[in-house]
Every structure is written in C-alpha cells, then in structure tokens.
CSV table of C-alpha atoms in Angstrom, one decimal:
chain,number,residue,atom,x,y,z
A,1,UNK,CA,220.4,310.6,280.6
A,2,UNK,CA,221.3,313.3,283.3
A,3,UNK,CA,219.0,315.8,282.0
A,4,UNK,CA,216.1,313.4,281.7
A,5,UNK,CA,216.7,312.6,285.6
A,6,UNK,CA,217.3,316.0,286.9
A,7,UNK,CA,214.5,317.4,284.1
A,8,UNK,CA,211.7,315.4,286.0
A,9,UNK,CA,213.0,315.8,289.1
A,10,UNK,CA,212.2,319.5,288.6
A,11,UNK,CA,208.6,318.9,287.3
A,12,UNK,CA,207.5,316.3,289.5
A,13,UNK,CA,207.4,319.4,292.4
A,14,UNK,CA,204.9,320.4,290.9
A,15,UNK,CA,201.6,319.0,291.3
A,16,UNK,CA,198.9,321.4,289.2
A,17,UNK,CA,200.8,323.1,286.6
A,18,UNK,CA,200.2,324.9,283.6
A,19,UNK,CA,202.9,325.4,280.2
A,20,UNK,CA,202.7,328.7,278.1
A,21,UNK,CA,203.7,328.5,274.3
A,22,UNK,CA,204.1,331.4,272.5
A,23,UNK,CA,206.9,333.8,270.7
A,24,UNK,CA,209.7,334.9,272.0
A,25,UNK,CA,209.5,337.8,270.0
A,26,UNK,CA,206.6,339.3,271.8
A,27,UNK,CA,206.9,343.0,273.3
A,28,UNK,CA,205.3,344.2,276.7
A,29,UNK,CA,203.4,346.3,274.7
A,30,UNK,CA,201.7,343.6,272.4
A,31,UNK,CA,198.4,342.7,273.0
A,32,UNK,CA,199.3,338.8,273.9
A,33,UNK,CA,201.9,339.9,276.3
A,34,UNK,CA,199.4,341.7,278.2
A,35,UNK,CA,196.6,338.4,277.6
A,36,UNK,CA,199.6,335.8,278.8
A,37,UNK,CA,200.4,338.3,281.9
A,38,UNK,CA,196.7,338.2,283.2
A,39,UNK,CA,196.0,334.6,282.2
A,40,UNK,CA,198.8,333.4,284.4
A,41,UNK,CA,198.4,335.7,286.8
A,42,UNK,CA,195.3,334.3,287.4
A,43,UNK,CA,195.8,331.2,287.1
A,44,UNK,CA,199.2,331.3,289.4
A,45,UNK,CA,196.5,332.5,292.2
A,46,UNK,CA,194.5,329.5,291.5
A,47,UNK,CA,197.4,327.2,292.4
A,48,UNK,CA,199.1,326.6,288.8
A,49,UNK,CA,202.6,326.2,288.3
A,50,UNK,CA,203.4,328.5,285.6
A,51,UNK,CA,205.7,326.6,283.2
A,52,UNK,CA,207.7,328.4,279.8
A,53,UNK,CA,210.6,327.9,278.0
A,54,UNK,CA,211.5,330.7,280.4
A,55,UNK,CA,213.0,333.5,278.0
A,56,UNK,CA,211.4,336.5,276.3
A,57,UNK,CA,208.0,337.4,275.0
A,58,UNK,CA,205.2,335.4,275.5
A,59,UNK,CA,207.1,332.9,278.3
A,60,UNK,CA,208.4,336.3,280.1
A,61,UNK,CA,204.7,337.3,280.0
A,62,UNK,CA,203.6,334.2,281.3
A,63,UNK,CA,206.6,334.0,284.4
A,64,UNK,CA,206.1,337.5,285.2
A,65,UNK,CA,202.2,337.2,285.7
A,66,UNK,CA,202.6,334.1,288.0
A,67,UNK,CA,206.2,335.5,289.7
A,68,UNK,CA,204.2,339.3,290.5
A,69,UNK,CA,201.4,337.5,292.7
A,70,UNK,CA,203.8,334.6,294.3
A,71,UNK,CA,203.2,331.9,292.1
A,72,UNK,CA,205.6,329.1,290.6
A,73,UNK,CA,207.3,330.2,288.4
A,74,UNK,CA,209.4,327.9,285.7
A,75,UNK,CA,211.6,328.5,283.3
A,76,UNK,CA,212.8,325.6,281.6
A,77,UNK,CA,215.3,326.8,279.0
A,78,UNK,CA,217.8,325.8,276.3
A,79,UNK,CA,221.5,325.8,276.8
A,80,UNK,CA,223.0,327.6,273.6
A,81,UNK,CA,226.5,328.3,272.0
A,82,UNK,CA,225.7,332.0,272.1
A,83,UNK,CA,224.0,333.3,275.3
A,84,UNK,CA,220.5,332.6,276.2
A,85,UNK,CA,218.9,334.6,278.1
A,86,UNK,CA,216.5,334.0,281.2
A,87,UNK,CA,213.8,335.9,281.8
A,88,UNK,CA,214.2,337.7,285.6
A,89,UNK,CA,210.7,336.5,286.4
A,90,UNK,CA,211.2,332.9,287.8
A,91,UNK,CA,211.3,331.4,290.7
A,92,UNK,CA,212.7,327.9,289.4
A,93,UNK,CA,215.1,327.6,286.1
A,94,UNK,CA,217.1,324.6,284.4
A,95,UNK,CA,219.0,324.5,281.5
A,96,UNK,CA,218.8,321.8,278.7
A,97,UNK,CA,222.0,320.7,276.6
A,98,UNK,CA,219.7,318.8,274.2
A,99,UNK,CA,216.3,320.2,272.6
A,100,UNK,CA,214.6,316.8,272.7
A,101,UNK,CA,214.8,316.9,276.5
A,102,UNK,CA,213.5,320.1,276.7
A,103,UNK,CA,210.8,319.3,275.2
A,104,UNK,CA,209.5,316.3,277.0
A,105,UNK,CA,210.0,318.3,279.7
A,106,UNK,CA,207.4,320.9,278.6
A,107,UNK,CA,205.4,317.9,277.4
A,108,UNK,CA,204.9,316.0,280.5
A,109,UNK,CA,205.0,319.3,282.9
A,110,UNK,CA,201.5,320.2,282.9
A,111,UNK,CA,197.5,319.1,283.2
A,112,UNK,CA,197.3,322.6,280.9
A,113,UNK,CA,198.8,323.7,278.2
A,114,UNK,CA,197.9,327.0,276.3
A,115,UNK,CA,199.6,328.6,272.9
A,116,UNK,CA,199.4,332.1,271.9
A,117,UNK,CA,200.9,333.0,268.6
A,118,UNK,CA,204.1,332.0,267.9
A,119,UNK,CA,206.4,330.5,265.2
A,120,UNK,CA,207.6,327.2,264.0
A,121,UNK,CA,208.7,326.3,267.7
A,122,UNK,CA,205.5,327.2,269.1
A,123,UNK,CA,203.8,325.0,266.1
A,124,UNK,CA,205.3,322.0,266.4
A,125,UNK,CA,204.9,322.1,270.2
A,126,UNK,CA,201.2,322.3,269.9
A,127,UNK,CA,201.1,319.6,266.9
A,128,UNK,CA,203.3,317.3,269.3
A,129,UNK,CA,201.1,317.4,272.6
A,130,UNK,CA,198.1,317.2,270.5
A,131,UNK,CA,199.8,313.4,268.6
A,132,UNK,CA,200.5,312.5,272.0
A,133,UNK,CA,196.5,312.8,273.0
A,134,UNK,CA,194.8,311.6,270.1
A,135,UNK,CA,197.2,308.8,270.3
A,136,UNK,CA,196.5,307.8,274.2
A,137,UNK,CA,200.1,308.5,275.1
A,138,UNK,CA,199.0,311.3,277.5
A,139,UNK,CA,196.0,311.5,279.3
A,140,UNK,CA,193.5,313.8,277.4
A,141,UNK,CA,193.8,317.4,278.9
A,142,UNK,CA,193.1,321.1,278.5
A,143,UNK,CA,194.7,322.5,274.8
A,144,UNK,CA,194.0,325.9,274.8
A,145,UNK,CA,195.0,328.3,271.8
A,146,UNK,CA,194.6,331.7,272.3
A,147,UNK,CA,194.1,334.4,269.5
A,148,UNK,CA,191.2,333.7,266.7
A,149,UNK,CA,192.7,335.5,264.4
A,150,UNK,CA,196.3,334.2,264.5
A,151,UNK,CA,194.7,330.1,265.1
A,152,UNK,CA,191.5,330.3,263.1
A,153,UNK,CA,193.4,330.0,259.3
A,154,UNK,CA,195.4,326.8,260.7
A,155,UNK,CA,192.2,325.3,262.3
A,156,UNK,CA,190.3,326.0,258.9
A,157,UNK,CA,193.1,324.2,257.3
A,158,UNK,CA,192.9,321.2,260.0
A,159,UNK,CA,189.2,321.1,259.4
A,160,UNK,CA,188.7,321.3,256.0
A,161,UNK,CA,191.7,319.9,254.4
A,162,UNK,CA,192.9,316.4,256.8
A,163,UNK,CA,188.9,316.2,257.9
A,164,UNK,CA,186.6,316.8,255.2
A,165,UNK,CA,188.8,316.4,252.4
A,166,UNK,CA,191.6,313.7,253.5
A,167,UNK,CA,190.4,312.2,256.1
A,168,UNK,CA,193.2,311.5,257.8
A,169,UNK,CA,192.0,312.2,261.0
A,170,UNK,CA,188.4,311.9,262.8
A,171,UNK,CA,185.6,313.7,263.7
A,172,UNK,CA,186.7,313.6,267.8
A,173,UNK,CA,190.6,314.7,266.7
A,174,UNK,CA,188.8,318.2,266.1
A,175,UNK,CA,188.0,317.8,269.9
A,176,UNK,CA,191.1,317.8,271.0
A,177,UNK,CA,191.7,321.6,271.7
A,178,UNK,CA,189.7,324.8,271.7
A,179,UNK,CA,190.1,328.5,270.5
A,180,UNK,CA,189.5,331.3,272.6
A,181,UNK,CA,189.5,334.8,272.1
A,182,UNK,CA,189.8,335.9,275.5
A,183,UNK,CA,191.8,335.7,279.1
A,184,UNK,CA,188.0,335.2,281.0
A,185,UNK,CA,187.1,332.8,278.1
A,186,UNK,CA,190.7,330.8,278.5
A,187,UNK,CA,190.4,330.6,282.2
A,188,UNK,CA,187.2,329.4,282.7
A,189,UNK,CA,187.6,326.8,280.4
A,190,UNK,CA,190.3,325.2,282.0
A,191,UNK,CA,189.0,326.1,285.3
A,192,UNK,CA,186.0,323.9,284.3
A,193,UNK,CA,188.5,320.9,282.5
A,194,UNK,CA,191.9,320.7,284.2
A,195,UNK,CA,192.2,317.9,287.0
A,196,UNK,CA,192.3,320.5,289.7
C-alpha cells in the first residue's frame, strides 16, 4: 500500500507529462534511440515530463533527451533480486517492489503515451492503456506508436483479424492510437491532441 502512496505522490508533481515505452535493449546507435532522444527532447522543451521505466535503451533515450535540455526527467523503475540499473539521465527516480505498482504508475502518469519497438513488456503495456480507453477507465488520450515497420504487422493483425473477421472490437477501437513514422510526425500529433 506504501508504494501505491508514495508512487502517486511522485506523479501527481507533475502536471503535463509524457510516458516512453520501448526496449531496453536499444543501442545509442539504433535508429529509435536517436528518434526517442529528439522526440523527448522536444517535447521536454514544450513542458512534458518525460516519464520511463527509467533503465536502458529506449527509456535511457527518452530521459537523456528531456535531462540534456532541463526537462523532467522520470525514471520509475523495478526493484530486482539482481541489480537494476538506472539510467544516469533523470532528474526524479523511485523504485517499485511489486510490478503491478509500477505499472499503474506508468499508467496514470501521463496525458501521452508513445511506444517504439519493444518486447512483450512493451506490448502488453500498450494493450493495457489502450483496455483502459476503449473501456472509459481513463480519459481518451494521445497513443502514439512509433516505427511502421515494427507496428504495421500487429495493427494488420488488429484490423483484419478481431475487426473484420471476429469482431470483437468496433470500428472506433481502431481509433484509439495512431502510427507514425516520424519524430515531426509524432510531435505534432500530440502537440495538436494532448490536454496541454
């Protein structure tokens, strides 16, 4: 119950805020570690509290973009057996006992929420906020995903198979997040849709 308190003490500070999803096993010199960099960079200067899962790859990406020009910068890790590592690019950092926590933490954090490639983690964290819109238990906000080529198979999946072919979800679910392919494409987007 602790972490729950002290968890939204944390993200209540910050009143426009924006959560990166994405591997931890992304390199500095991978094309999406340079794309989450700029985005939150960006969108840091713009007033966003960056917000990660504040270790490596795409979440170091993310922290270091906002941290570099004096932004927010979150980390909101996961306290492990063996050592888990922060990223050295935040200006705020807590650490979860319990993965549930966590991740209504990183749920409830932010009027944005954007996901470059990733794995399972990354995957069920997008599946999760998106439940929580089409089922009115957030406010509907800005779902970005980021990478065509790495989202497009999944969305052609969503479309074809629990749309056309199930139907066991509607027309407007299919509205509930757009694909970008680009850092100018993904910032003016939610430029033009997040309650700034």
């Amino acid at each position: 119950m602790s972490e729950f308190i002290e968890g939204f003490d944390i993200i209540k500070r910050y009143g426009l805020a924006v959560t990166f999803f994405g591997s931890a096993r992304a390199t500095l010199d991978d094309e999406v570690y340079k794309h989450a960099h700029d985005l939150s960079s960006r969108l840091a200067k713009k007033g966003f509290a960056v917000i990660t899962g504040g270790s490596s790859g795409v979440m170091q990406a993310a922290n270091k973009g906002a941290f570099e020009v004096g932004g927010a910068s979150v980390g909101l890790n996961i306290n492990l057996p063996e050592t888990q590592v922060y990223n050295p690019y935040l200006t705020e950092r807590f650490g979860f006992d319990h993965f549930f926590v966590r991740k209504v933490m990183l749920t409830y954090a932010s009027e944005v929420y954007v996901y470059f490639p990733g794995g399972f983690g990354t995957l069920d964290e997008f599946f999760e906020i998106v439940t929580l819109v089409q089922t009115r238990k957030i406010r509907k906000v800005p779902i970005v995903l980021f990478g065509k080529d790495y989202w497009q198979p999944l969305l052609t999946f969503i479309n074809k198979t629990l749309y056309e072919e199930r139907r066991t979800i509607n027309q407007e679910d299919l509205n509930l997040y757009t694909l970008v392919d680009s850092v100018d494409e993904a910032y003016d987007y939610i430029i033009a849709n997040a309650a700034c």
